[in-house]
Short mmCIF file of C-alpha atoms in Angstrom, two decimals:
data_model
loop_
_atom_site.label_atom_id
_atom_site.label_comp_id
_atom_site.label_asym_id
_atom_site.label_seq_id
_atom_site.Cartn_x
_atom_site.Cartn_y
_atom_site.Cartn_z
CA UNK A 1 2.50 69.95 -18.65
CA UNK A 2 3.65 70.02 -22.45
CA UNK A 3 3.57 73.32 -23.98
CA UNK A 4 5.65 74.49 -26.77
CA UNK A 5 5.33 78.05 -27.86
CA UNK A 6 7.07 81.84 -29.00
CA UNK A 7 7.55 83.32 -32.10
CA UNK A 8 10.04 80.16 -33.81
CA UNK A 9 11.75 83.51 -36.32
CA UNK A 10 13.23 85.54 -32.83
CA UNK A 11 17.54 85.47 -33.51
CA UNK A 12 17.62 85.36 -29.56
CA UNK A 13 16.35 82.30 -29.43
CA UNK A 14 12.81 81.50 -29.12
CA UNK A 15 11.03 79.28 -30.84
CA UNK A 16 8.46 77.83 -31.29
CA UNK A 17 9.75 73.73 -29.41
CA UNK A 18 7.88 71.50 -28.08
CA UNK A 19 7.36 71.14 -24.39
CA UNK A 20 6.47 68.02 -22.82
CA UNK A 21 3.14 67.82 -22.06
CA UNK A 22 4.93 65.82 -19.38
CA UNK A 23 7.29 68.00 -18.23
CA UNK A 24 8.80 67.75 -14.74
CA UNK A 25 12.47 69.00 -12.81
CA UNK A 26 15.58 66.46 -13.86
CA UNK A 27 17.13 65.18 -10.80
CA UNK A 28 21.31 62.88 -10.23
CA UNK A 29 20.71 59.35 -9.96
CA UNK A 30 22.37 57.22 -8.29
CA UNK A 31 22.21 53.65 -10.14
CA UNK A 32 21.09 50.52 -8.11
CA UNK A 33 23.27 48.97 -6.46
CA UNK A 34 22.24 46.60 -3.65
CA UNK A 35 18.91 45.11 -3.45
CA UNK A 36 16.20 44.78 -6.15
CA UNK A 37 15.98 41.33 -6.56
CA UNK A 38 15.46 41.29 -10.76
CA UNK A 39 16.63 42.19 -13.88
CA UNK A 40 13.84 44.95 -12.96
CA UNK A 41 16.01 47.18 -11.27
CA UNK A 42 17.47 48.70 -14.31
CA UNK A 43 14.09 50.47 -14.61
CA UNK A 44 15.87 51.85 -10.86
CA UNK A 45 17.60 55.00 -10.47
CA UNK A 46 17.92 56.73 -7.78
CA UNK A 47 19.07 56.30 -3.51
CA UNK A 48 20.49 53.06 -2.86
CA UNK A 49 17.43 50.55 -2.40
CA UNK A 50 18.97 50.55 0.77
CA UNK A 51 17.69 52.47 2.58
CA UNK A 52 13.59 51.05 1.94
CA UNK A 53 14.39 47.79 3.62
CA UNK A 54 12.65 48.11 6.31
CA UNK A 55 9.78 49.52 4.76
CA UNK A 56 6.85 46.94 4.51
CA UNK A 57 6.90 44.91 1.37
CA UNK A 58 4.46 44.54 -1.23
CA UNK A 59 1.85 40.93 -1.03
CA UNK A 60 0.44 42.73 -4.06
CA UNK A 61 -0.30 44.33 -6.85
CA UNK A 62 -2.63 46.11 -6.15
CA UNK A 63 -0.70 46.87 -3.29
CA UNK A 64 2.78 47.84 -4.52
CA UNK A 65 0.21 50.49 -7.25
CA UNK A 66 -1.01 51.84 -3.89
CA UNK A 67 2.46 52.20 -1.99
CA UNK A 68 3.94 54.01 -4.95
CA UNK A 69 1.23 55.94 -5.48
CA UNK A 70 1.28 57.53 -2.46
CA UNK A 71 5.15 57.54 -2.57
CA UNK A 72 5.41 59.15 -5.26
CA UNK A 73 2.32 61.28 -3.81
CA UNK A 74 4.55 62.93 -1.40
CA UNK A 75 7.08 63.71 -3.37
CA UNK A 76 9.44 60.41 -3.42
CA UNK A 77 10.43 59.59 -6.47
CA UNK A 78 12.99 56.93 -5.70
CA UNK A 79 10.40 55.27 -2.59
CA UNK A 80 8.16 55.24 -5.73
CA UNK A 81 10.14 53.71 -8.95
CA UNK A 82 11.01 51.31 -5.27
CA UNK A 83 7.74 50.10 -4.47
CA UNK A 84 6.84 50.16 -8.53
CA UNK A 85 9.43 47.49 -9.33
CA UNK A 86 8.95 45.50 -6.63
CA UNK A 87 5.57 45.10 -8.71
CA UNK A 88 6.48 43.82 -11.39
CA UNK A 89 8.38 41.65 -9.44
CA UNK A 90 5.71 40.31 -8.99
CA UNK A 91 3.46 39.99 -12.43
CA UNK A 92 6.20 40.92 -14.72
CA UNK A 93 3.40 41.90 -16.67
CA UNK A 94 2.19 44.62 -15.29
CA UNK A 95 1.36 47.69 -17.91
CA UNK A 96 0.10 49.57 -15.25
CA UNK A 97 3.78 49.41 -13.04
CA UNK A 98 5.60 49.98 -16.49
CA UNK A 99 2.78 52.99 -17.37
CA UNK A 100 3.51 55.06 -13.21
CA UNK A 101 7.55 54.29 -14.44
CA UNK A 102 6.70 55.17 -17.11
CA UNK A 103 5.19 58.52 -16.19
CA UNK A 104 8.34 59.30 -13.28
CA UNK A 105 11.25 59.22 -15.74
CA UNK A 106 9.68 61.31 -18.11
CA UNK A 107 9.98 63.57 -14.69
CA UNK A 108 12.87 63.21 -13.89
CA UNK A 109 13.62 64.03 -18.37
CA UNK A 110 15.75 60.39 -18.05
CA UNK A 111 13.66 59.69 -21.74
CA UNK A 112 15.25 56.28 -23.02
CA UNK A 113 14.56 54.73 -19.24
CA UNK A 114 10.99 56.82 -20.15
CA UNK A 115 10.30 55.37 -22.75
CA UNK A 116 12.08 51.67 -22.59
CA UNK A 117 9.35 51.97 -19.75
CA UNK A 118 6.76 52.89 -21.44
CA UNK A 119 6.79 50.89 -24.39
CA UNK A 120 6.97 47.91 -22.55
CA UNK A 121 3.77 49.09 -20.80
CA UNK A 122 2.74 49.15 -24.86
CA UNK A 123 4.54 45.56 -25.16
CA UNK A 124 1.33 43.96 -22.54
CA UNK A 125 -1.52 46.64 -23.01
CA UNK A 126 -1.43 48.13 -26.13
CA UNK A 127 -4.57 49.85 -25.72
CA UNK A 128 -2.87 51.63 -23.19
CA UNK A 129 -3.92 55.50 -22.82
CA UNK A 130 -1.57 56.48 -20.72
CA UNK A 131 1.50 55.06 -22.48
CA UNK A 132 -0.06 56.08 -25.14
CA UNK A 133 -0.32 59.52 -24.51
CA UNK A 134 2.99 59.80 -22.93
CA UNK A 135 5.19 58.11 -25.57
CA UNK A 136 3.17 59.97 -28.20
CA UNK A 137 4.54 63.27 -26.54
CA UNK A 138 7.43 61.85 -26.52
CA UNK A 139 7.86 62.14 -29.97
CA UNK A 140 5.88 64.87 -30.33
CA UNK A 141 8.48 66.92 -28.64
CA UNK A 142 11.48 64.99 -30.45
CA UNK A 143 9.60 66.47 -32.71
CA UNK A 144 8.26 62.78 -35.13
CA UNK A 145 5.12 64.06 -35.56
CA UNK A 146 3.75 61.35 -37.42
CA UNK A 147 4.41 58.57 -34.98
CA UNK A 148 3.72 61.80 -32.60
CA UNK A 149 -0.09 61.16 -34.28
CA UNK A 150 -0.37 57.73 -34.65
CA UNK A 151 -0.03 57.73 -30.91
CA UNK A 152 -1.95 60.84 -29.38
CA UNK A 153 -4.68 59.58 -32.38
CA UNK A 154 -5.09 56.36 -30.66
CA UNK A 155 -5.04 57.48 -27.32
CA UNK A 156 -7.58 60.02 -28.31
CA UNK A 157 -10.59 57.59 -30.19
CA UNK A 158 -9.60 55.07 -27.73
CA UNK A 159 -10.30 57.03 -24.17
CA UNK A 160 -13.83 57.94 -26.69
CA UNK A 161 -14.21 54.59 -26.68
CA UNK A 162 -13.98 54.37 -23.64
CA UNK A 163 -16.24 56.80 -22.06
CA UNK A 164 -19.07 55.77 -23.84
CA UNK A 165 -18.44 52.24 -23.10
CA UNK A 166 -18.11 54.12 -19.10
CA UNK A 167 -15.08 50.57 -19.00
CA UNK A 168 -12.72 51.47 -16.38
CA UNK A 169 -8.99 51.24 -16.84
CA UNK A 170 -5.98 52.35 -15.24
CA UNK A 171 -4.29 54.95 -16.64
CA UNK A 172 -3.91 58.77 -15.54
CA UNK A 173 -6.51 60.88 -15.38
CA UNK A 174 -5.38 63.40 -17.67
CA UNK A 175 -4.27 61.73 -20.25
CA UNK A 176 -6.74 62.38 -22.10
CA UNK A 177 -6.30 66.59 -22.31
CA UNK A 178 -3.05 65.86 -22.27
CA UNK A 179 -3.77 63.92 -25.19
CA UNK A 180 -5.42 66.63 -26.80
CA UNK A 181 -3.16 69.01 -26.20
CA UNK A 182 0.17 67.43 -27.89
CA UNK A 183 -2.97 66.58 -32.02
CA UNK A 184 -3.18 70.44 -31.10
CA UNK A 185 0.50 71.51 -31.22
CA UNK A 186 0.25 68.90 -34.32
CA UNK A 187 -2.51 71.01 -36.39
CA UNK A 188 -0.74 74.58 -35.80
CA UNK A 189 2.55 73.24 -36.27
CA UNK A 190 -0.19 71.74 -40.25
CA UNK A 191 -1.15 75.71 -39.75
CA UNK A 192 -4.83 74.81 -39.25
CA UNK A 193 -4.97 77.36 -35.96
CA UNK A 194 -9.05 75.98 -35.91
CA UNK A 195 -8.51 72.61 -35.60
CA UNK A 196 -5.95 73.54 -32.62
CA UNK A 197 -8.27 75.51 -30.99
CA UNK A 198 -10.40 73.32 -31.15
CA UNK A 199 -8.49 70.75 -29.60
CA UNK A 200 -6.71 72.95 -26.56
CA UNK A 201 -10.81 73.74 -25.55
CA UNK A 202 -11.65 70.27 -25.93
CA UNK A 203 -8.12 69.82 -23.68
CA UNK A 204 -8.93 72.69 -21.31
CA UNK A 205 -12.50 70.66 -21.66
CA UNK A 206 -11.03 68.94 -18.99
CA UNK A 207 -8.65 69.89 -16.99
CA UNK A 208 -9.30 73.51 -17.08
CA UNK A 209 -6.83 74.49 -14.83
CA UNK A 210 -3.52 73.50 -17.73
CA UNK A 211 -2.04 75.75 -17.80
CA UNK A 212 0.39 74.73 -20.19
CA UNK A 213 -2.61 74.46 -22.33
CA UNK A 214 -4.20 77.95 -21.97
CA UNK A 215 -0.21 78.95 -22.79
CA UNK A 216 -1.44 76.61 -26.34
CA UNK A 217 -3.87 78.06 -26.83
CA UNK A 218 -2.78 81.54 -25.89
CA UNK A 219 0.14 80.62 -28.67
CA UNK A 220 -2.62 79.75 -31.53
CA UNK A 221 -4.21 83.61 -31.34
CA UNK A 222 -1.10 84.30 -31.73
CA UNK A 223 -0.27 82.96 -34.71
CA UNK A 224 -3.82 84.15 -36.01
CA UNK A 225 -2.70 87.91 -34.43
CA UNK A 226 -5.78 87.81 -31.94
CA UNK A 227 -3.51 89.33 -30.03
CA UNK A 228 -6.30 90.08 -27.07
CA UNK A 229 -7.35 85.88 -27.04
CA UNK A 230 -3.62 84.69 -27.08
CA UNK A 231 -2.67 87.78 -23.88
CA UNK A 232 -6.07 86.65 -22.05
CA UNK A 233 -4.97 82.63 -22.43
CA UNK A 234 -0.67 83.76 -21.47
CA UNK A 235 -2.57 85.73 -17.99
CA UNK A 236 -4.19 82.25 -17.15
CA UNK A 237 -1.83 80.03 -17.81
CA UNK A 238 0.20 83.10 -15.63
CA UNK A 239 -1.91 82.61 -12.78
CA UNK A 240 -2.60 79.43 -12.99
CA UNK A 241 1.95 79.20 -12.67
CA UNK A 242 3.51 82.83 -11.86
CA UNK A 243 6.52 81.64 -12.47
CA UNK A 244 5.67 80.42 -15.82
CA UNK A 245 9.39 81.18 -18.41
CA UNK A 246 7.31 80.72 -21.90
CA UNK A 247 4.19 82.42 -20.66
CA UNK A 248 5.32 85.40 -19.68
CA UNK A 249 8.13 85.42 -22.76
CA UNK A 250 4.40 84.67 -25.22
CA UNK A 251 3.24 87.43 -22.94
CA UNK A 252 5.95 89.65 -23.86
CA UNK A 253 5.47 89.46 -27.59
CA UNK A 254 2.13 89.51 -27.50
CA UNK A 255 2.25 93.35 -25.61
CA UNK A 256 5.36 94.09 -28.57
CA UNK A 257 2.53 93.71 -31.27
CA UNK A 258 0.32 95.18 -29.55
CA UNK A 259 2.94 98.54 -29.41
CA UNK A 260 2.93 98.32 -25.76
CA UNK A 261 6.36 98.01 -25.04
CA UNK A 262 7.35 99.00 -21.95
CA UNK A 263 4.97 96.43 -20.45
CA UNK A 264 6.21 94.30 -23.27
CA UNK A 265 9.56 94.84 -21.25
CA UNK A 266 9.07 93.92 -18.06
CA UNK A 267 7.19 90.51 -18.79
CA UNK A 268 10.30 89.25 -20.94
CA UNK A 269 12.48 90.08 -18.81
CA UNK A 270 11.14 87.37 -16.25
CA UNK A 271 12.80 85.15 -18.08
CA UNK A 272 15.78 86.92 -19.70
CA UNK A 273 18.18 88.93 -19.68
CA UNK A 274 18.30 93.33 -20.93
CA UNK A 275 19.74 92.73 -23.62
CA UNK A 276 18.47 89.57 -24.90
CA UNK A 277 14.80 91.58 -23.40
CA UNK A 278 15.27 94.45 -25.96
CA UNK A 279 16.81 92.80 -28.95
CA UNK A 280 13.50 90.69 -28.43
CA UNK A 281 11.37 93.65 -28.64
CA UNK A 282 13.30 94.24 -31.86
CA UNK A 283 12.22 91.74 -33.86
CA UNK A 284 9.03 91.97 -33.20
CA UNK A 285 9.02 95.96 -34.28
CA UNK A 286 11.26 94.90 -37.90
CA UNK A 287 8.13 92.42 -38.38
CA UNK A 288 5.82 94.45 -37.91
CA UNK A 289 8.40 96.60 -40.17
CA UNK A 290 8.69 99.41 -37.32
CA UNK A 291 12.85 99.63 -39.21
CA UNK A 292 13.67 103.19 -36.62
CA UNK A 293 12.47 101.48 -33.77
CA UNK A 294 14.04 97.74 -34.23
CA UNK A 295 17.17 99.60 -34.63
CA UNK A 296 16.78 101.56 -31.52
CA UNK A 297 16.27 98.38 -29.63
CA UNK A 298 19.33 96.55 -31.52
CA UNK A 299 21.25 99.54 -30.89
CA UNK A 300 20.19 99.26 -26.81
CA UNK A 301 20.80 95.06 -26.95
CA UNK A 302 24.26 95.43 -27.96
CA UNK A 303 24.80 98.35 -25.48
CA UNK A 304 23.54 96.14 -22.61
CA UNK A 305 24.87 93.05 -23.10
CA UNK A 306 27.96 92.95 -21.14
CA UNK A 307 29.91 90.47 -23.38
CA UNK A 308 29.31 90.64 -28.44
CA UNK A 309 25.94 89.94 -28.71
CA UNK A 310 25.92 88.49 -32.07
CA UNK A 311 22.28 87.92 -32.89
CA UNK A 312 21.46 91.36 -31.99
CA UNK A 313 24.20 92.66 -34.21
CA UNK A 314 23.40 89.92 -37.19
CA UNK A 315 19.02 92.46 -36.75
CA UNK A 316 20.65 95.25 -36.77
CA UNK A 317 22.38 94.82 -39.89
CA UNK A 318 19.66 93.45 -41.93
CA UNK A 319 17.10 95.88 -40.59
CA UNK A 320 19.48 97.85 -41.93
CA UNK A 321 19.18 96.75 -44.86
CA UNK A 322 15.85 96.59 -45.25
CA UNK A 323 15.29 100.25 -44.26
CA UNK A 324 17.43 101.26 -46.82
CA UNK A 325 15.94 99.46 -49.34
CA UNK A 326 12.19 101.39 -48.63
CA UNK A 327 13.91 103.90 -49.09
CA UNK A 328 14.86 102.57 -52.37
CA UNK A 329 12.06 101.55 -53.01
CA UNK A 330 10.10 104.89 -52.20
CA UNK A 331 12.09 106.98 -53.85
CA UNK A 332 11.30 105.53 -57.71
#
């Protein structure tokens, strides 16, 4: 669910920053204190495994994977981990189990264990498309672009090869979509918006209901000043994920670019306080050379903020300097 996008220049912190394709909610965890059966319990974080003592134990790798997948489908990530780790007790070199463990920890934002599990999967199966994609996304999140590109390029190349050969492989079927999405982000960061948009469209052809990819495509259009097309993509993302904060923020930025300031304010206030929303709109006005209007929004942000708002004050000072410089240039 990787989405990265916002205007990096806005002082309020609407940043262009990589957001995880495989993201999820962090969860509080308690290290296992009792009875997983081997050194593999280092991968377990959750409620004590004694809670699962009454469950049937898998006798085969396939059975253990199925039991873990079923638990994951119910939303019980602790039980899923328990079953996947049992698989490693049955087969220490199970790339499928390592990959799924990595997925769970990615969803929990436990990146250290996620990285360890994904690298373990690739140590067993170097061409595991899902693990390559997930590790590439993890690198992208931390701005390690060269490493991200290596993993994502390889994942896409292998997926094309697998598709051409009609071959089966155990991996998350969404992985190719996420790989193309990640490569699209890299293309946008390189300033190659045409290539980025092409990659996002390929990603959407695989997974049309991916709100993160729709948001990324919208932001790529935003970078090209294609406001109407950007708006359409952000709206599509919000139809799928109505509480998608980044899409609301980006939609607000597009409205501000279109000089639809009330609509911009309404969108931004969905995800930030009123003072910050006024500051962000003011910044867009400043970028567009509408200095008098920018001053009004910055001043309003300072008035609305319950505490001193240094960024709004900084922006107000800056726009006043720009306004003065423009007057002086006009008077020559």
